[in-house]
Coordinates of C-alpha atoms and ligand atoms in Angstrom, one line a residue:
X9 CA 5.4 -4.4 -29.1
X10 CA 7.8 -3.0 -26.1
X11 CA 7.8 -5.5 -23.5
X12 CA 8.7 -5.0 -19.8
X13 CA 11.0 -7.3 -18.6
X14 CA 12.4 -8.9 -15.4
X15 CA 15.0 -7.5 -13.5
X16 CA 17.4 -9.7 -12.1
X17 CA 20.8 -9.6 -10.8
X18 CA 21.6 -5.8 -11.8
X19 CA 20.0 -6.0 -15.3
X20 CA 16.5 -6.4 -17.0
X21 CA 16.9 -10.1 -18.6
X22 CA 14.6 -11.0 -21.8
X23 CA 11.6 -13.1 -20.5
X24 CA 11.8 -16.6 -21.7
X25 CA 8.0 -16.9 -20.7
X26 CA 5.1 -17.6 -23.3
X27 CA 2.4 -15.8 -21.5
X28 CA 2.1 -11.7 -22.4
X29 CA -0.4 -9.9 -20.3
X30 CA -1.0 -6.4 -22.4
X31 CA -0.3 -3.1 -20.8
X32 CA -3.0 0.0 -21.6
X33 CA -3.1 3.3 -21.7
X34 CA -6.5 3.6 -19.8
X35 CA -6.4 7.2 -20.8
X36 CA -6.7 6.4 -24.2
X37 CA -7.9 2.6 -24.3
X38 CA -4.9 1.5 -26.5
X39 CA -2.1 -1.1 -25.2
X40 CA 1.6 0.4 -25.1
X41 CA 3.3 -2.1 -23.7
X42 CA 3.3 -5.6 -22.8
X43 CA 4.9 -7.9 -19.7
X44 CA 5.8 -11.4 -19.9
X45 CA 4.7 -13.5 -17.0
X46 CA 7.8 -15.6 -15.6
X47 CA 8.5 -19.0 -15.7
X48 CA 9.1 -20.8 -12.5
X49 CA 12.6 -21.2 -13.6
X50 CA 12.9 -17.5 -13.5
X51 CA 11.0 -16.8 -10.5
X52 CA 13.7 -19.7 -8.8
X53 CA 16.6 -17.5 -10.5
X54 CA 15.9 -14.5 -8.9
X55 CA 15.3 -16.4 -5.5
X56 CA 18.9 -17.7 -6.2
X57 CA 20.5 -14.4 -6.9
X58 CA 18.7 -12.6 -3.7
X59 CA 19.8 -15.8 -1.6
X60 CA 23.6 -15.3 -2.6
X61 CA 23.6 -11.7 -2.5
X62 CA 22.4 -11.7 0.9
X63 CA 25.7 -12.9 2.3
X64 CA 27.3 -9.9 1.7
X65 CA 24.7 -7.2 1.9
X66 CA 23.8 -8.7 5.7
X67 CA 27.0 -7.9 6.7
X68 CA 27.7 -4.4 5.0
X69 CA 27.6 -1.5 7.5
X70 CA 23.7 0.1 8.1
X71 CA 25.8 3.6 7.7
X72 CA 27.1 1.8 4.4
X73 CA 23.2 0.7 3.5
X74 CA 22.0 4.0 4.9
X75 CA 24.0 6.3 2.3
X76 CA 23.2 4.2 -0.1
X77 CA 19.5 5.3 0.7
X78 CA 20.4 8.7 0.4
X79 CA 21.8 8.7 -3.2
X80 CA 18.5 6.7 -4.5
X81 CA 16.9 9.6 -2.2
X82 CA 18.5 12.0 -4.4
X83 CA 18.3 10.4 -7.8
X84 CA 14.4 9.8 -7.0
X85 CA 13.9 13.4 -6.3
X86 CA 15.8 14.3 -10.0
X87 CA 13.6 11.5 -11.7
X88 CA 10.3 12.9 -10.1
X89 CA 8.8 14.1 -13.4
X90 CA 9.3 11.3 -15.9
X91 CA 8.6 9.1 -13.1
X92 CA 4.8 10.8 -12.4
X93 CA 4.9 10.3 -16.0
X94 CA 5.4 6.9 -16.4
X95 CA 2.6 6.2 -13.4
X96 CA 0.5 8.4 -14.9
X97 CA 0.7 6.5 -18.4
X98 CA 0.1 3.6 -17.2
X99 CA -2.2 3.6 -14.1
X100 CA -4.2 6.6 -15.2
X101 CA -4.2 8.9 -12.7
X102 CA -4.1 12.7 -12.9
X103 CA 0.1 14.1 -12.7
X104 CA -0.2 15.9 -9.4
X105 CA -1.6 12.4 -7.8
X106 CA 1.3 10.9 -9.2
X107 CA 3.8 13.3 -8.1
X108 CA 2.1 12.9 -4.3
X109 CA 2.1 9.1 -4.7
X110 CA 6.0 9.6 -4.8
X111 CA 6.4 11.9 -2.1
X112 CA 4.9 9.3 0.1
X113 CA 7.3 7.2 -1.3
X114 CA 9.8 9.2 -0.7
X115 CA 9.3 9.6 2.8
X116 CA 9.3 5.7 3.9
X117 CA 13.3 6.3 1.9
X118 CA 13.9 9.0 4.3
X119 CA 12.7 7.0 7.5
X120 CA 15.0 4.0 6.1
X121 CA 17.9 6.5 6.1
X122 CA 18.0 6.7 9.6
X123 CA 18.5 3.0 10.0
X124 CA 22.0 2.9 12.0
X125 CA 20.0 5.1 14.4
X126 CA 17.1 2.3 14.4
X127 CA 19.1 -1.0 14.7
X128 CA 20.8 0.1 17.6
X129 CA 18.9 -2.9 19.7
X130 CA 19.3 -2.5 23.8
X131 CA 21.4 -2.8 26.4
X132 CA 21.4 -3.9 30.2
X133 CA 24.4 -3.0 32.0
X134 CA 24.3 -4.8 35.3
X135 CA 20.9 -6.7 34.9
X136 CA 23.0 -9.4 37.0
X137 CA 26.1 -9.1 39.3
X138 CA 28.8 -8.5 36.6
X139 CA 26.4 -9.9 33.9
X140 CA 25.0 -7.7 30.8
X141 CA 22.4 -8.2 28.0
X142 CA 22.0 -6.6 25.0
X143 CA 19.9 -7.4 21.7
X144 CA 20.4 -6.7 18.0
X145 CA 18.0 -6.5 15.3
X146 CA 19.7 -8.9 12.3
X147 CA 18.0 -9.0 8.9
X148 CA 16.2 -12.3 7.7
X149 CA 17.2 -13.4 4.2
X150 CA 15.2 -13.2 1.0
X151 CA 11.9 -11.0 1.7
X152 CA 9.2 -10.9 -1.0
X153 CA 6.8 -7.6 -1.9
X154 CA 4.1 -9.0 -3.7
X155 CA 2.2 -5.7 -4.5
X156 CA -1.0 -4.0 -6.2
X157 CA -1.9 -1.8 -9.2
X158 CA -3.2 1.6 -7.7
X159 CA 0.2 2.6 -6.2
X160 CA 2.8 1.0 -8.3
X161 CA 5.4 3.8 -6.7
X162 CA 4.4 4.2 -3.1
X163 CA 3.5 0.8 -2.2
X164 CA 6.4 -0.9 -3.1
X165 CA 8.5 1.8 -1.3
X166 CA 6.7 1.3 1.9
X167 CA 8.1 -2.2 1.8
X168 CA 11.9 -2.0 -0.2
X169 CA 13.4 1.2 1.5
X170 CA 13.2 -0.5 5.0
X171 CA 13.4 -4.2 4.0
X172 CA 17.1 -3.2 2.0
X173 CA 18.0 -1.0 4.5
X174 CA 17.9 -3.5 7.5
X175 CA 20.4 -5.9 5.0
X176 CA 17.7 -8.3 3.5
X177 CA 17.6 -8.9 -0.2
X178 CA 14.3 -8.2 -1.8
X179 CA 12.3 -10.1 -4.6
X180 CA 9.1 -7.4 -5.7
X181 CA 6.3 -8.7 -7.8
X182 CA 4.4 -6.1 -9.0
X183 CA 1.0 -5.9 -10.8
X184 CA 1.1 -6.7 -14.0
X185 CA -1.6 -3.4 -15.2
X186 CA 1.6 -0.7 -14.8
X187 CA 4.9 -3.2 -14.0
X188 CA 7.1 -0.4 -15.5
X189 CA 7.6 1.9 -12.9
X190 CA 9.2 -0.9 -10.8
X191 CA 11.4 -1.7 -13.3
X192 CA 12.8 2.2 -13.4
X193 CA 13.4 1.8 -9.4
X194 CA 15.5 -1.1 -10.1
X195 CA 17.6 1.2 -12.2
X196 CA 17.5 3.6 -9.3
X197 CA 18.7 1.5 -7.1
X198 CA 21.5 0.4 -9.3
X199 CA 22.8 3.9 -9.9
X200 CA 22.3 4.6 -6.6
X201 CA 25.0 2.0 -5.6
X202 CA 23.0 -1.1 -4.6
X203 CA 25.0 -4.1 -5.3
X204 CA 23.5 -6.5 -8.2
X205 CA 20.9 -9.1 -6.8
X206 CA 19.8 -6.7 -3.6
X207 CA 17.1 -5.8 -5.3
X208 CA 15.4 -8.1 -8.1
X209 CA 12.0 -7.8 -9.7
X210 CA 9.8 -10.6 -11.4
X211 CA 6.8 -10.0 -13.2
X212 CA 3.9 -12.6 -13.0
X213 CA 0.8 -13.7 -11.4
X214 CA -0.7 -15.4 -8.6
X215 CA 1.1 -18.6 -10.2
X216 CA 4.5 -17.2 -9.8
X217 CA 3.3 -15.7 -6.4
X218 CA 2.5 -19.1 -5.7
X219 CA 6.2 -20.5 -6.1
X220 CA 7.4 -17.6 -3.7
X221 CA 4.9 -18.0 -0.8
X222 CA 6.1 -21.6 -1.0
X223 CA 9.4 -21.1 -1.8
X224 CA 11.4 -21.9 1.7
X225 CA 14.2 -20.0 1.3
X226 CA 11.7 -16.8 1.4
X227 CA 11.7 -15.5 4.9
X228 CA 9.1 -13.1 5.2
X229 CA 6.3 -11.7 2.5
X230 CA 4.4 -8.3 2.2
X231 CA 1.6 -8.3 0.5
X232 CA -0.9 -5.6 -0.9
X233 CA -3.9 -6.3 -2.6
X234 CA -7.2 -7.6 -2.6
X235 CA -9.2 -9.3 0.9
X236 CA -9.4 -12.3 -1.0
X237 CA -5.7 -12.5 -2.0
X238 CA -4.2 -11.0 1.2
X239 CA -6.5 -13.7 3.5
X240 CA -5.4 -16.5 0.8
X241 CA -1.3 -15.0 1.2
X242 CA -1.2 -14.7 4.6
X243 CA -2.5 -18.8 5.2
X244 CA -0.1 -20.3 2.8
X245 CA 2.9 -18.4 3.6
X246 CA 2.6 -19.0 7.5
X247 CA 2.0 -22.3 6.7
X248 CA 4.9 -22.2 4.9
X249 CA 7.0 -20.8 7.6
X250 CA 7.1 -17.2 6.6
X251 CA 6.4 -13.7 8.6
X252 CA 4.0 -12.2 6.7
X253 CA 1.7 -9.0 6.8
X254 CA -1.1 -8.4 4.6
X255 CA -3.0 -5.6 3.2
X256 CA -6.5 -5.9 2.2
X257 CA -9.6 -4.2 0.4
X258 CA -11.6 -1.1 2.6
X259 CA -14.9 0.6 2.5
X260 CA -13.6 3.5 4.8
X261 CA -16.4 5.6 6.4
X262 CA -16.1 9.3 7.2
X263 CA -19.1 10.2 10.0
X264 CA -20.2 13.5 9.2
X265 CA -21.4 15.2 12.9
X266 CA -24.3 18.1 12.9
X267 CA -22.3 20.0 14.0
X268 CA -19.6 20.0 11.3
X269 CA -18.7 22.8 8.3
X270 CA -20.9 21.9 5.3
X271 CA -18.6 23.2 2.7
X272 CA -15.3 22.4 4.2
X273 CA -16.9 19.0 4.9
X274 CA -18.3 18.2 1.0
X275 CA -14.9 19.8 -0.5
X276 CA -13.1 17.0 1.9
X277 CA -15.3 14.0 0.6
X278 CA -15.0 15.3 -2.4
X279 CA -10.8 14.8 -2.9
X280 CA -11.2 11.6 -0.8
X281 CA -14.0 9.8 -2.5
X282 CA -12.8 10.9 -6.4
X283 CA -9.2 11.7 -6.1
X284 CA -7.6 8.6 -8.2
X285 CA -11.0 8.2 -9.4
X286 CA -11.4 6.4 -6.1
X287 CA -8.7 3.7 -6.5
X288 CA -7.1 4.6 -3.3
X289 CA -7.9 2.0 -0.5
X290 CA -7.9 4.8 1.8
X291 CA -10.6 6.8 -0.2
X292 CA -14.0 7.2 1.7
X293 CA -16.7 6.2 0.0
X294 CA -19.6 6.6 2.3
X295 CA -20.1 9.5 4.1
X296 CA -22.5 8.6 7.3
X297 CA -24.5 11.4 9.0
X298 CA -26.9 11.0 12.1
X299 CA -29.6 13.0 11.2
X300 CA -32.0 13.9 8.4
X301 CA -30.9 17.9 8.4
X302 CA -27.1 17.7 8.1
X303 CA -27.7 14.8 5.6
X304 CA -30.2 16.7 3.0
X305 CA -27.9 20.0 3.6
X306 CA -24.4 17.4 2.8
X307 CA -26.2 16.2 -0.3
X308 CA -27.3 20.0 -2.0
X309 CA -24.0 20.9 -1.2
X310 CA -22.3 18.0 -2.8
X311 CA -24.9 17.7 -5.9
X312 CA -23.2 20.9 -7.8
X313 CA -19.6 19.7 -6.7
X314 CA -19.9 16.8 -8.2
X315 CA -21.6 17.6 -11.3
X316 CA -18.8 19.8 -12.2
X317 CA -16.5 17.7 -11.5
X318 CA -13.8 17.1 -14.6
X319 CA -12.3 14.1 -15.3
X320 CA -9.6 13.2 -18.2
X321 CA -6.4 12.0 -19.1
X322 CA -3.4 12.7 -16.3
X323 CA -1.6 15.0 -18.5
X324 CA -3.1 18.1 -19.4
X325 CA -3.1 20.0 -22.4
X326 CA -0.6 22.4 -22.7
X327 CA -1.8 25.6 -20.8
X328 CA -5.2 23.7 -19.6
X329 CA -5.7 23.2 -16.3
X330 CA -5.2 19.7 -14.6
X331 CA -8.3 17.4 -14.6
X332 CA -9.5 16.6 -11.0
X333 CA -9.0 12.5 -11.7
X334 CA -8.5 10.2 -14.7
X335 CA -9.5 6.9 -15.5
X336 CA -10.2 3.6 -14.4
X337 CA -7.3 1.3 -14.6
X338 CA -9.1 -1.2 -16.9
X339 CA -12.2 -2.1 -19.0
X340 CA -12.8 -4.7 -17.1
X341 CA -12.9 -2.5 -13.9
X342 CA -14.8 0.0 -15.7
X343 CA -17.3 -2.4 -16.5
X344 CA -17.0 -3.9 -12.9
X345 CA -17.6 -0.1 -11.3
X346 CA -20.6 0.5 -13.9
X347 CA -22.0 -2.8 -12.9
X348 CA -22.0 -1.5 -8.9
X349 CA -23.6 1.6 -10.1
X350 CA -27.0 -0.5 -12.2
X351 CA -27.4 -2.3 -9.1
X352 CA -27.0 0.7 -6.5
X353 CA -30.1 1.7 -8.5
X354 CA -31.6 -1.7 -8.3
X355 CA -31.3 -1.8 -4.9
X356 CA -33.3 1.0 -4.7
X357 CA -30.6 3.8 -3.2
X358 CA -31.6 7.5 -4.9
X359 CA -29.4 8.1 -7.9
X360 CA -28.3 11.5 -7.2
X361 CA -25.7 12.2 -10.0
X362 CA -24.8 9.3 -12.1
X363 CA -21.6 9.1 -13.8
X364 CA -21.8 6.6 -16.2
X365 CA -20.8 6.6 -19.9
X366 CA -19.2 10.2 -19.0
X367 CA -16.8 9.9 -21.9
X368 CA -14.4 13.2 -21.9
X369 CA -14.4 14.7 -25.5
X370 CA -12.0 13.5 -27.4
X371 CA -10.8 10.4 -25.0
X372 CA -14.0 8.2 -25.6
X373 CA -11.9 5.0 -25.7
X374 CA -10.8 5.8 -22.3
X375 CA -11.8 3.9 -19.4
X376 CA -13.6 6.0 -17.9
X377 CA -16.7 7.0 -15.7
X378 CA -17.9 10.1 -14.4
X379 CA -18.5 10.9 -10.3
X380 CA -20.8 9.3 -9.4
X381 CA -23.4 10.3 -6.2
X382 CA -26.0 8.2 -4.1
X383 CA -28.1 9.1 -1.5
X384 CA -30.2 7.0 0.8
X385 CA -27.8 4.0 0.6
X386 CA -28.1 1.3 3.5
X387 CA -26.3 -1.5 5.0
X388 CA -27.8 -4.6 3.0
X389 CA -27.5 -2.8 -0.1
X390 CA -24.2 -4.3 -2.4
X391 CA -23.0 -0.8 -2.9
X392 CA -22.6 -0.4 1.1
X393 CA -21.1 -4.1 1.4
X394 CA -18.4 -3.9 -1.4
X395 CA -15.5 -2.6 -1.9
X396 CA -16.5 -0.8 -5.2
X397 CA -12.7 0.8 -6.2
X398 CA -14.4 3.5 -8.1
X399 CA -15.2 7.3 -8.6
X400 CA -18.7 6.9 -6.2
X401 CA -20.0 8.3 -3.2
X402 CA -22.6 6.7 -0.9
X403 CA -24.7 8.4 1.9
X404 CA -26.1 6.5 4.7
X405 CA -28.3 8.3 7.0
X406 CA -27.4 6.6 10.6
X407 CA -30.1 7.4 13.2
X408 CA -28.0 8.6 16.2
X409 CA -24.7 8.3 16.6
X410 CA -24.8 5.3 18.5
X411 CA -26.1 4.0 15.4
X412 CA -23.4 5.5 13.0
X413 CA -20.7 3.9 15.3
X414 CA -22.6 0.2 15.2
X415 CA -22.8 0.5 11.5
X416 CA -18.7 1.3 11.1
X417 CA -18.0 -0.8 13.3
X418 CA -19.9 -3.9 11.8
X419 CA -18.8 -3.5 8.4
X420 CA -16.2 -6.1 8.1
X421 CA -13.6 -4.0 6.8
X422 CA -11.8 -1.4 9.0
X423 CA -9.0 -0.1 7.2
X424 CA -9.4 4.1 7.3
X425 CA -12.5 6.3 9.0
X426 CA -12.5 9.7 9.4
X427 CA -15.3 12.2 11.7
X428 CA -16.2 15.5 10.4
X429 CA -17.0 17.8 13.9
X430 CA -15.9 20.3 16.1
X431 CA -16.9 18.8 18.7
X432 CA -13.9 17.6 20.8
X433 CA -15.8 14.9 22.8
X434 CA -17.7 13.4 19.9
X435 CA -14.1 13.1 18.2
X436 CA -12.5 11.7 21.2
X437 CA -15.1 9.2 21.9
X438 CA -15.1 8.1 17.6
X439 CA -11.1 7.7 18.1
X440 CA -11.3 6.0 20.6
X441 CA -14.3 3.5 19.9
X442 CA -13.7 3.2 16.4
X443 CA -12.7 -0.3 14.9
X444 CA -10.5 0.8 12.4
X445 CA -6.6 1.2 12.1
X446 CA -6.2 4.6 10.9
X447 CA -8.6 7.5 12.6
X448 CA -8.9 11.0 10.6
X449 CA -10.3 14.0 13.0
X450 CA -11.4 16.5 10.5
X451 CA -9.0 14.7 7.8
X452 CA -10.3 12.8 5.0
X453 CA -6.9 10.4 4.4
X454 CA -5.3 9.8 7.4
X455 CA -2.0 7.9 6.1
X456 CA 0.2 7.9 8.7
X457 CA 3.6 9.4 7.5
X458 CA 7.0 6.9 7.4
X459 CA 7.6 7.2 10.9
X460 CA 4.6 5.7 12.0
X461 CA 2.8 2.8 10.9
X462 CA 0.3 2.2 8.3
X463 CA -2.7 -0.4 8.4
X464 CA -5.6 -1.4 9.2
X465 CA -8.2 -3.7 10.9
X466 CA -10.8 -6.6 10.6
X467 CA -10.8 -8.0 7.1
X468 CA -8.4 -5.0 5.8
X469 CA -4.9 -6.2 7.5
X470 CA -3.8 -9.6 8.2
X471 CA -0.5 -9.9 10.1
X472 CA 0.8 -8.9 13.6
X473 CA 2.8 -6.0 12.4
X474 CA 2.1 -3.2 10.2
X475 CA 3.7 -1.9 7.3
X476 CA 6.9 1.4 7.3
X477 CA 7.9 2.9 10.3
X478 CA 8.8 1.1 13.6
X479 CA 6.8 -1.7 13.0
X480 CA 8.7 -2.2 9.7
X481 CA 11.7 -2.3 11.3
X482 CA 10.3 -5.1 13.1
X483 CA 8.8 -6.8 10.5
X484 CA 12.5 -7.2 8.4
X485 CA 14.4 -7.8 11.5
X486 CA 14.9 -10.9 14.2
X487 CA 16.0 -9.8 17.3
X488 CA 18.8 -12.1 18.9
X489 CA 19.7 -11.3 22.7
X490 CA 22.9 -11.7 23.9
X491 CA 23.4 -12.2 27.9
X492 CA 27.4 -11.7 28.8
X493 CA 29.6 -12.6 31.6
X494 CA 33.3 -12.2 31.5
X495 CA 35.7 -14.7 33.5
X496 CA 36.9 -13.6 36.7
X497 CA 40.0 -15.2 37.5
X498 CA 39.4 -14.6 41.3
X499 CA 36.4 -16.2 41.2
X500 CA 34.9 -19.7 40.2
X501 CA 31.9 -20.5 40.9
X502 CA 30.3 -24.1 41.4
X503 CA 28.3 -26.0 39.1
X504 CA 24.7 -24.9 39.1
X505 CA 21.5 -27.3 38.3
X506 CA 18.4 -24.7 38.7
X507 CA 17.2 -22.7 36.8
X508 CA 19.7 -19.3 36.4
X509 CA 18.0 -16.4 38.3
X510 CA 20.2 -13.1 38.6
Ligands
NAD624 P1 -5.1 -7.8 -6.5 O1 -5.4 -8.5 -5.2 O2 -5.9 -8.2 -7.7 O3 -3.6 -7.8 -6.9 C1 -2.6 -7.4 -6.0 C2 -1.4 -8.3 -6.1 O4 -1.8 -9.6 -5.6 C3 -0.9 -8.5 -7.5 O5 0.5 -8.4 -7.5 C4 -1.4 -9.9 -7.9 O6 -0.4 -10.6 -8.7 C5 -1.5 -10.6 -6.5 N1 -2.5 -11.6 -6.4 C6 -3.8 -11.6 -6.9 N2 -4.4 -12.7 -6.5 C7 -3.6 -13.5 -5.8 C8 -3.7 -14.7 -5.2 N3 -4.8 -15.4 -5.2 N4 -2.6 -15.2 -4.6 C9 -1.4 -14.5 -4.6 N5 -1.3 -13.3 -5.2 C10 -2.3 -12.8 -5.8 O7 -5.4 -6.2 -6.2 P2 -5.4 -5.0 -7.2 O8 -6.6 -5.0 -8.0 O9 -4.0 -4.9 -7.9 O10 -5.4 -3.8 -6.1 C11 -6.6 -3.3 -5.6 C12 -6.9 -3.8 -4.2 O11 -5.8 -3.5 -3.4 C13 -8.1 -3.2 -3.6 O12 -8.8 -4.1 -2.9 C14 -7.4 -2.2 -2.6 O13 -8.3 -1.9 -1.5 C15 -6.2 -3.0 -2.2 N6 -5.2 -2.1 -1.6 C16 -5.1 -2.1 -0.3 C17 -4.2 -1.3 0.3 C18 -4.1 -1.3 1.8 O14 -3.2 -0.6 2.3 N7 -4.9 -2.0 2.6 C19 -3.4 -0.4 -0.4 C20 -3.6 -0.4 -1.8 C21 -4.5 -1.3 -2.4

């Protein structure tokens, strides 16, 4: 059995740990590879290696760090395919999604090329009588990206790109369903010119997570995931002394207005609540209208859409046309998903296509599940309260939109919305009301691109600062001011006891 190894130190080192987790196919329900999970003698190796490659990293140039960026820019761009591949083999999902994953990827590498321009810190000339300040942004040691399954490309890249390019050294732990992909970035990296030990990955679980959130030479930890993990990662490393932003579950909610285009509207939900098969924590899987009429007309219009919708393995057939999403990542999630569905029924919301046991011809060991559509769904119902990670669809009829907005902005995660309207004061007053961190107006997924900031609110984010863009910059940085006075031999001034004013 191929086993995925650690990279440490410039290399992939043979695991000396006893515990295999199995990596599938979930296309075809068969394992390929497997990952060992390290030994805390590993995990303190590569802490070791990132520590005393830091010293010299720190110091290198950001033009230096910045070109560097540049070539693994390039090499990433000529490795697209085999990488969508590799995602796509292991995760599940459909080529084109993988190839987009990547780009997003891509971009946060193309923000952290400008780093020269974004370290250049501030200056005061003058702020007293021949005295100036200025600041610097200087990188923090050892950071750790402790990272989920449904983007094993782009999430690490939001972290990595700026973290290396500020001059930390970076530890990633990535989720042991598809650990390969971070194991081909290494390589990247490498080739790219990044000195051994920059850039180390472990494989492991919350054990070996465990050793780095305590681990005090670690300076600052981002973390995607789970609500329960990223509440439980967030306490223990700031009681261990360590910056740390964390990225949680989402039940993202897109408010569909009266006014709004029916078809455009249902074709939007439609990419946003199946693309992935809905493993995208900025998916929307309820879709919230304020009235009876716009709700039965958003419901006939999906109905067809989603009964036709095809679903199969990522890579198609050779001249067949790509399937619209893939599998679950698991059987267990599979039968978690399925499990959501019986008691969306249960709980008595109306069934409106069901998805499950959808087997594709010929990919029956797949994991996989079918769209799935409810109508009727309401806020003490599991299905509304859960974060359900799967290829299903939920409409709540709100009464008003003052209601709508209560609902939203109750729920206790806030992580993406979006409102379908063209009404420009109705969007205005959702933007600006809304308890969320990212706002769509008429757009299903509102990622920010790299040079903003991604993440959300409530029980979705944990942190002060948000991941890529500025707030990156900030999050990998420590900013040391410097307030200068040079002698002047004509003048010496007396002792002074208060406080310094200028
Ligand atoms: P997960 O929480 O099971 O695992 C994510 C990472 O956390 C893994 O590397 C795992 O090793 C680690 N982990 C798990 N439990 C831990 C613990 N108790 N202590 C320390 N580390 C722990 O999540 P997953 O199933 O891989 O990913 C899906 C989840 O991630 C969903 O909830 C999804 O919404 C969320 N997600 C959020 C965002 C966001 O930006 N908010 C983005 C992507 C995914």
């Amino acid at each position: 059995m191929e086993t995925v190894h650690n990279f440490i130190n410039g290399k992939q080192v043979a695991s000396k740990g006893t515990k295999a987790w199995p990596i599938y196919n979930p296309a075809t329900g068969k394992q390929i590879r497997q990952v060992m999970m390290s030994t805390p003698e590993e995990v303190n190796e590569a802490v070791d290696v990132a520590q005393a490659a830091f010293k010299e990293w720190s110091k290198t140039s950001p033009l230096r760090r910045a070109r560097i960026m540049f070539k693994f820019k390039t090499l990433l761009e000529e490795n697209f395919d085999s990488l969508a591949r590799l995602i796509t083999e292991e995760h599940g999902k459909v080529y084109s999604d993988s190839i987009g994953e990547l780009t997003r990827g891509l971009e946060v590498v193309e923000f952290a090329c400008g780093i020269p321009h974004l370290l250049k810190g501030e200056f005061s000339e003058q702020a007293g009588r021949g005295i100036d300040i200025h600041s610097t942004m200087q990188p923090l040691g050892v950071t750790v990206g402790i990272t989920p399954f449904n983007f094993p490309a782009m999430v690490p890249m939001w972290m990595f790109p700026i973290a290396l390019a500020c001059g930390n050294t970076f530890i990633l732990k990535p989720a042991k369903t598809d650990p390969s992909l971070s194991i081909r970035l290494a390589e990247l990296l490498k080739e790219a010119g990044l000195p051994d030990g920059v850039f180390n990955v472990v494989h492991g679980d919350r054990h070996d997570n465990e050793i780095l959130l305590r681990e005090e030479r670690v300076k600052a930890v981002s973390f995607v995931g789970s609500t329960t993990a990223a509440a439980h990662v967030h306490k223990v490393g700031s009681e261990f002394g360590k910056r740390v932003q964390a990225l949680g579950a989402a039940k993202n909610h897109g408010l569909v207005m009266p006014d709004a285009d029916i078809e455009a509207t249902a074709n939007a939900l439609l990419g946003a609540a199946y693309g992935a098969a809905g493993e995208r924590c900025m998916a929307l899987p309820i879709a919230v209208t304020i009235d009876d009429a716009t709700a039965d007309k958003l419901v006939a219009a999906l109905k067809p859409k989603v009964e036709a919708l095809r679903h199969g393995p990522g890579i198609p057939k050779e001249g067949e046309k790509e399937m619209d999403f893939g599998p679950l990542i698991t059987k267990q999630h599979l039968d978690n998903v399925t499990g959501y569905v019986d008691k969306g029924v249960e709980e008595g919301a109306t069934l409106v296509v069901d998805g499950r046991g959808k087997k594709p011809q010929g990919a029956e060991e797949g994991f996989f599940i079918g769209g799935t559509l409810f109508d009727h769904v309401t806020e003490e119902m599991t299905i509304y309260k859960e974060e359900i990670f799967g290829p299903v669809l939920g409409i709540v009829r709100a009464k008003g939109f003052k209601d709508a907005m209560s609902l939203i902005n109750d729920h206790p995660f806030g992580n993406g919305t979006a409102i379908f309207t063209s009404d420009g004061g109705a969007a205005r007053e959702f933007a600006y009301d809304v308890q969320a961190g990212m706002v769509g107006i008429n757009v299903p997924i509102p990622v920010p691109m790299a040079f903003h900031c991604f993440g959300g609110w409530k029980h979705s984010a944990y942190g002060a600062l948000n991941v890529y863009g500025p707030d990156g910059v900030r999050f990998y940085t420590k900013m040391k001011t410097v307030t200068s006075r040079w002698p002047n031999p004509k003048v010496i001034e007396d002792a002074a006891f208060s406080m310094p004013t200028l």
